[in-house]
Coordinates of C-alpha atoms and ligand atoms in Angstrom, one line a residue:
M22 CA -11.3 33.1 -3.8
N23 CA -11.0 29.8 -1.9
L24 CA -11.8 30.3 1.7
L25 CA -11.7 26.7 2.7
K26 CA -8.3 26.0 4.2
D27 CA -7.3 23.8 7.1
S28 CA -4.6 24.3 9.8
F29 CA -2.1 22.2 7.7
G30 CA -2.3 24.7 4.8
R31 CA -4.4 22.4 2.5
K32 CA -7.1 24.1 0.4
F33 CA -10.4 22.5 -0.5
P34 CA -11.7 23.7 -3.8
Y35 CA -13.4 20.3 -4.4
I36 CA -16.5 18.7 -2.7
R37 CA -17.9 15.3 -3.0
L38 CA -21.6 15.3 -2.4
S39 CA -23.4 12.0 -2.0
I40 CA -27.0 12.3 -3.1
T41 CA -28.3 8.9 -2.1
D42 CA -27.1 5.8 -0.2
V43 CA -29.1 3.6 -2.5
C44 CA -27.4 1.4 -5.0
N45 CA -28.5 -1.2 -7.4
F46 CA -25.1 -3.1 -7.6
K47 CA -23.7 -5.6 -5.1
C48 CA -19.9 -5.0 -5.3
G49 CA -18.1 -7.4 -3.0
Y50 CA -16.0 -4.7 -1.3
C51 CA -18.8 -2.3 -0.8
L52 CA -22.3 -3.6 -0.5
P53 CA -22.0 -7.5 -1.1
N54 CA -25.6 -8.0 0.0
G55 CA -26.9 -5.0 -1.9
Y56 CA -28.3 -1.8 -0.4
Q57 CA -30.1 -2.3 3.0
I58 CA -32.1 0.4 4.6
D59 CA -30.4 1.6 7.7
K60 CA -33.2 1.2 10.3
S61 CA -31.4 3.1 13.0
D62 CA -31.5 6.3 10.9
N63 CA -34.7 7.4 9.4
R64 CA -33.5 10.7 8.0
T65 CA -34.4 11.1 4.4
F66 CA -31.8 12.0 1.6
L67 CA -31.1 15.7 1.0
N68 CA -34.0 17.2 -1.1
I69 CA -33.4 19.3 -4.3
N70 CA -33.9 22.6 -2.3
E71 CA -31.5 21.7 0.4
I72 CA -28.9 20.7 -2.3
E73 CA -29.4 24.1 -4.1
R74 CA -28.8 26.0 -0.8
L75 CA -25.9 23.9 0.1
T76 CA -24.1 24.2 -3.3
K77 CA -24.7 27.9 -3.5
A78 CA -23.0 28.3 -0.1
L79 CA -20.1 26.1 -1.1
S80 CA -19.6 28.1 -4.3
E81 CA -19.4 31.3 -2.2
L82 CA -16.7 29.7 -0.1
G83 CA -14.7 29.1 -3.2
V84 CA -15.6 25.6 -4.2
C85 CA -15.1 25.3 -8.0
K86 CA -15.8 21.5 -8.5
I87 CA -18.4 19.3 -7.1
R88 CA -18.7 15.5 -7.7
L89 CA -22.1 13.9 -7.2
T90 CA -21.7 10.4 -6.0
G91 CA -23.5 7.9 -3.7
G92 CA -24.7 5.1 -3.5
E93 CA -25.6 5.2 -7.2
P94 CA -26.4 8.9 -8.0
T95 CA -28.3 8.1 -11.2
V96 CA -30.9 6.0 -9.3
R97 CA -32.4 9.2 -7.9
K98 CA -35.6 10.0 -9.8
D99 CA -34.7 13.6 -9.9
F100 CA -31.0 13.0 -10.8
F101 CA -31.2 15.3 -13.9
D102 CA -33.2 17.9 -12.0
V103 CA -30.5 18.0 -9.3
L104 CA -27.7 18.4 -11.9
K105 CA -29.7 21.2 -13.6
V106 CA -30.2 23.1 -10.3
I107 CA -26.5 22.8 -9.5
K108 CA -25.3 23.9 -13.0
K109 CA -27.8 26.7 -13.2
H110 CA -28.0 28.2 -9.6
S111 CA -24.9 27.2 -7.5
G112 CA -22.2 29.1 -9.3
I113 CA -19.9 26.1 -9.0
K114 CA -17.9 25.9 -12.3
K115 CA -17.6 22.1 -12.7
T116 CA -20.1 19.4 -11.9
V117 CA -19.0 15.9 -12.3
I118 CA -20.3 12.5 -11.2
T119 CA -19.1 9.0 -10.2
T120 CA -21.5 6.3 -11.4
N121 CA -21.5 2.5 -11.8
G122 CA -22.7 3.0 -15.4
Y123 CA -26.0 1.4 -15.0
H124 CA -28.1 2.1 -18.1
L125 CA -25.3 4.3 -19.5
D126 CA -26.3 3.4 -23.1
K127 CA -29.8 4.8 -22.5
K128 CA -28.7 7.9 -20.4
A129 CA -25.7 9.0 -22.6
Q130 CA -27.7 11.6 -24.7
K131 CA -29.4 13.2 -21.5
I132 CA -26.0 13.3 -19.8
K133 CA -24.5 15.1 -22.7
E134 CA -27.4 17.6 -22.9
S135 CA -27.2 18.2 -19.1
G136 CA -23.9 20.0 -19.6
L137 CA -22.1 17.7 -17.1
D138 CA -18.4 18.5 -17.0
G139 CA -17.0 15.0 -16.4
I140 CA -17.9 11.4 -15.6
N141 CA -16.0 8.7 -13.6
I142 CA -17.3 5.3 -14.5
S143 CA -16.5 2.3 -12.3
I144 CA -15.5 -0.8 -14.3
D145 CA -13.6 -3.3 -12.3
S146 CA -12.9 -5.6 -15.2
L147 CA -13.1 -5.7 -19.1
D148 CA -14.0 -9.4 -18.8
R149 CA -17.7 -9.9 -18.7
E150 CA -17.7 -12.8 -16.2
T151 CA -15.2 -11.1 -14.0
F152 CA -17.2 -7.9 -14.0
K153 CA -20.3 -9.9 -13.1
Y154 CA -18.5 -11.7 -10.3
I155 CA -17.4 -8.5 -8.7
T156 CA -20.5 -6.4 -9.0
G157 CA -23.3 -9.0 -9.0
H158 CA -24.5 -7.7 -12.4
D159 CA -24.0 -8.8 -16.0
R160 CA -24.0 -5.2 -17.3
L161 CA -20.6 -4.7 -18.8
P162 CA -21.9 -4.5 -22.4
E163 CA -24.4 -1.6 -21.7
I164 CA -21.7 0.4 -19.9
L165 CA -19.2 0.1 -22.8
E166 CA -21.9 0.9 -25.2
G167 CA -22.7 4.0 -23.1
I168 CA -19.1 5.1 -23.2
K169 CA -19.1 4.7 -27.0
K170 CA -22.2 6.8 -27.3
L171 CA -20.7 9.5 -25.0
Q172 CA -17.7 9.6 -27.2
E173 CA -19.8 9.9 -30.4
L174 CA -21.6 12.9 -28.7
N175 CA -18.1 14.3 -28.2
F176 CA -18.4 14.2 -24.4
K177 CA -15.0 15.0 -22.8
N178 CA -13.4 14.1 -19.6
I179 CA -14.3 10.4 -19.2
K180 CA -12.5 8.5 -16.4
I181 CA -12.7 4.8 -15.6
N182 CA -11.9 3.5 -12.1
A183 CA -11.4 -0.1 -11.0
V184 CA -10.7 -1.5 -7.6
L185 CA -7.5 -3.7 -7.7
L186 CA -8.4 -7.1 -6.5
K187 CA -5.8 -9.9 -5.8
G188 CA -6.3 -12.9 -8.2
V189 CA -9.4 -11.3 -9.8
N190 CA -8.2 -8.3 -12.0
D191 CA -4.5 -7.9 -11.1
K192 CA -3.0 -10.2 -13.7
E193 CA -0.7 -8.9 -16.6
E194 CA -3.4 -9.8 -19.1
D195 CA -5.9 -7.5 -17.2
F196 CA -3.5 -4.6 -17.4
K197 CA -2.9 -5.4 -21.1
K198 CA -6.6 -5.2 -21.8
W199 CA -6.9 -1.7 -20.3
A200 CA -3.7 -0.7 -22.1
E201 CA -5.4 -1.7 -25.4
F202 CA -8.5 0.1 -24.4
I203 CA -6.8 3.4 -23.7
K204 CA -4.6 3.1 -26.7
T205 CA -7.5 4.2 -28.9
N206 CA -9.9 5.8 -26.3
E207 CA -9.1 9.1 -24.8
V208 CA -10.1 8.0 -21.4
D209 CA -8.1 8.0 -18.1
F210 CA -8.0 4.6 -16.4
R211 CA -7.1 4.4 -12.8
Y212 CA -6.8 1.4 -10.4
I213 CA -7.8 2.2 -6.8
E214 CA -6.1 0.2 -4.2
L215 CA -8.8 -1.7 -2.0
M216 CA -9.6 0.1 1.3
Q217 CA -10.6 -1.4 4.4
T218 CA -13.8 -0.2 5.7
G219 CA -15.8 -1.0 8.9
D220 CA -17.8 -3.8 7.1
N221 CA -15.3 -5.4 4.7
L222 CA -12.4 -6.9 6.8
D223 CA -12.6 -10.5 5.5
Y224 CA -12.9 -9.3 1.9
F225 CA -10.0 -6.9 2.5
N226 CA -7.8 -9.5 3.9
R227 CA -8.5 -11.9 0.9
Y228 CA -8.3 -9.5 -1.9
H229 CA -6.1 -6.6 -0.9
V230 CA -3.0 -6.2 -3.2
P231 CA -0.6 -3.2 -3.0
S232 CA -1.0 -1.0 -6.1
S233 CA 2.7 -1.2 -6.6
K234 CA 1.9 -4.3 -8.6
F235 CA 0.4 -2.1 -11.3
V236 CA 3.0 0.6 -10.9
N237 CA 5.7 -2.0 -11.6
Y238 CA 4.0 -3.1 -14.8
L239 CA 3.8 0.6 -15.9
N240 CA 7.5 1.3 -14.9
E241 CA 8.6 -1.7 -16.9
R242 CA 6.9 -0.5 -20.0
N243 CA 8.0 3.1 -20.4
W244 CA 5.0 4.8 -18.9
I245 CA 6.2 8.1 -17.7
F246 CA 5.1 9.5 -14.3
Q247 CA 3.3 12.8 -14.7
T248 CA 4.2 15.2 -11.9
F249 CA 1.4 16.8 -9.9
G250 CA -0.6 19.8 -11.1
K251 CA -1.6 22.6 -8.8
D252 CA -4.9 21.2 -7.8
A253 CA -4.3 17.6 -8.6
G254 CA -6.2 15.0 -6.5
P255 CA -4.9 11.8 -5.2
S256 CA -4.3 10.0 -8.5
K257 CA -0.8 9.5 -9.7
N258 CA -0.9 9.6 -13.5
Y259 CA 1.3 8.0 -16.1
I260 CA 1.5 9.0 -19.8
N261 CA 2.8 7.4 -22.9
T262 CA 2.8 9.2 -26.2
N263 CA 1.5 6.0 -28.2
Y264 CA -1.7 6.0 -26.1
K265 CA -4.7 8.4 -26.3
G266 CA -5.6 7.8 -22.7
K267 CA -3.7 8.0 -19.4
F268 CA -3.1 5.5 -16.6
G269 CA -3.4 6.3 -13.0
V270 CA -3.1 4.9 -9.6
I271 CA -5.0 5.9 -6.4
A272 CA -3.0 4.4 -3.5
P273 CA -4.6 5.5 -0.2
Y274 CA -2.0 3.6 1.9
S275 CA 1.0 5.3 0.4
K276 CA 3.1 7.7 2.4
D277 CA 2.0 11.3 2.0
F278 CA -1.4 10.5 0.4
C279 CA -3.1 12.8 2.6
K280 CA -0.8 15.7 1.7
S281 CA -2.6 16.2 -1.6
C282 CA -6.1 15.8 0.0
N283 CA -8.1 18.7 -1.6
R284 CA -11.6 17.5 -0.9
L285 CA -14.4 17.3 1.8
R286 CA -17.4 15.0 1.7
I287 CA -21.1 15.6 2.5
T288 CA -23.2 12.6 3.0
A289 CA -26.6 12.1 1.5
K290 CA -28.2 13.0 4.8
G291 CA -26.3 16.2 5.2
D292 CA -23.4 15.2 7.4
L293 CA -20.1 17.0 6.7
R294 CA -17.2 14.5 6.7
L295 CA -13.7 16.0 6.9
C296 CA -12.0 12.8 6.1
L297 CA -13.3 9.6 4.4
F298 CA -11.8 7.6 7.3
G299 CA -12.4 10.2 10.1
N300 CA -14.4 9.9 13.2
T301 CA -16.1 13.3 13.0
G302 CA -19.2 13.9 11.1
I303 CA -21.4 16.8 12.2
N304 CA -24.7 17.4 10.5
I305 CA -25.1 20.7 8.8
R306 CA -28.6 20.1 7.2
H307 CA -30.3 22.3 9.6
L308 CA -28.8 25.3 7.9
M309 CA -30.0 24.3 4.5
Q310 CA -33.6 25.0 5.3
K311 CA -34.1 28.6 4.5
D312 CA -32.5 30.9 1.9
D313 CA -31.4 33.4 4.6
Q314 CA -29.3 30.8 6.4
T315 CA -26.5 30.8 3.9
E316 CA -24.0 32.9 6.0
E317 CA -24.6 30.7 9.1
L318 CA -24.0 27.6 6.9
K319 CA -20.7 28.9 5.5
D320 CA -19.6 29.9 9.1
L321 CA -20.3 26.4 10.4
I322 CA -18.3 24.7 7.5
L323 CA -15.4 27.1 8.0
K324 CA -15.3 26.4 11.7
Q325 CA -15.4 22.6 11.1
L326 CA -12.3 22.7 8.9
N327 CA -10.1 23.5 12.0
F328 CA -10.9 19.8 13.1
K329 CA -9.6 18.2 10.1
K330 CA -6.7 16.0 11.0
E331 CA -3.4 15.7 9.1
S332 CA -3.8 12.2 8.1
H333 CA -6.2 9.2 8.1
Y334 CA -4.9 6.2 10.3
L335 CA -6.1 3.6 7.8
E336 CA -2.7 1.8 7.9
L337 CA -3.5 1.0 11.5
G338 CA -6.8 -0.4 10.6
E339 CA -8.8 2.7 11.8
T340 CA -11.6 3.0 9.4
G341 CA -13.5 5.8 11.3
L342 CA -17.2 6.1 10.7
T343 CA -17.0 4.5 7.3
K344 CA -18.9 1.2 7.3
N345 CA -18.7 0.9 3.5
L346 CA -18.0 3.6 0.8
S347 CA -21.7 3.7 -0.3
T348 CA -22.5 6.2 2.5
T349 CA -19.7 8.6 1.9
G350 CA -19.3 8.2 -1.9
G351 CA -15.8 6.8 -2.1
Ligands
SAM11 N1 -21.8 3.8 -7.2 C1 -20.9 4.6 -7.8 C2 -19.8 3.8 -8.4 O1 -19.6 2.7 -8.0 O2 -19.0 4.4 -9.1 C3 -20.4 5.7 -6.9 C4 -20.2 5.4 -5.5 S1 -18.8 4.3 -5.2 C5 -18.8 4.1 -3.5 C6 -17.4 5.3 -5.6 C7 -16.1 4.5 -5.9 O3 -15.7 4.0 -4.7 C8 -16.2 3.5 -6.9 O4 -15.3 3.6 -7.9 C9 -15.9 2.2 -6.1 O5 -15.2 1.2 -6.9 C10 -15.0 2.7 -5.0 N2 -15.0 1.9 -3.9 C11 -16.1 1.5 -3.1 N3 -15.6 0.7 -2.0 C12 -14.2 0.7 -2.1 C13 -13.3 0.2 -1.3 N4 -13.6 -0.5 -0.2 N5 -12.0 0.3 -1.7 C14 -11.6 1.1 -2.7 N6 -12.6 1.6 -3.5 C15 -13.9 1.4 -3.2
SF4_12 FE1 -22.8 0.5 -5.5 FE2 -20.7 1.9 -6.2 FE3 -20.7 0.5 -3.9 FE4 -20.6 -0.8 -6.2 S1 -19.2 0.6 -5.4 S2 -22.0 -1.3 -4.5 S3 -21.7 0.5 -7.5 S4 -22.1 2.3 -4.3

């Protein structure tokens, strides 16, 4: 039973857990200068024992899906051990990750063997030069090769996310390339509208484009809007029977976006974040230190939920504690 409910009647069966702030990419909208150590905060990232206790408590609160994110979650040396511990001991039914796809060609086999239930891969462009321009890395071929390997291994539930950027990847020819890709690949592709964070105002002003640009493209081409499922997340999905994959749009500035919020976030240093763009972020790590603290930890999380606000105020430029999404996992 899901015990995680807020005062607006929303339920939270889904947790995003960041397991590291470190990232090896330099995406212009997130970490344009690459990962920098935060000298004002010398706390380490949650260790595997803390993660085990936390995920067990979350499972007892009714969480049925956890997404590991970062930073780049796969740069953690014990990444596969963390996966194993959650899969084996937490009781959470589905474990999925969001990754930039670094070395995916080499990791595909191990990912399949780990029993991971789904993977979101960030690919901002199918054009190699554009991909390099956005991320600072010429790694598109190894990521696409990794996807091919996962498919050969019969790995299900592959999603691809791209941040929509004005004049960079928002042309009709970009949309067409993705349409060709999902025609033959059973992969969901979603554009995320660029979000303003504490660090990226100039970039945001330069590159933000409303996601309606892509939605118009879909509407003009017989893509059918799929109504929300019971526990659907924020992606609005579109289907077309001639295509194996689906299209989707994540539009955080849209009216009612927060109504479908079904997730809480926990940072790599153990802060509970009720909203990606909120100003509250209490630390719950002290209750992950011993096995007999589970009840106290569950209690604290439940109490904090009462403070979750109805909506973010992103449209007013209020980005909350989020300097960039590498600390909260997007
Ligand atoms: N490093 C992994 C990756 O890139 O997939 C996981 C962490 S990353 C912060 C999670 C997602 O957030 C990525 O899909 C990324 O494109 C997206 N993201 C980061 N900054 C964003 C921003 N300012 N606006 C919209 N999406 C953003
Ligand atoms: Fe790294 Fe992901 Fe941020 Fe890109 S979006 S810099 S891959 S954390």
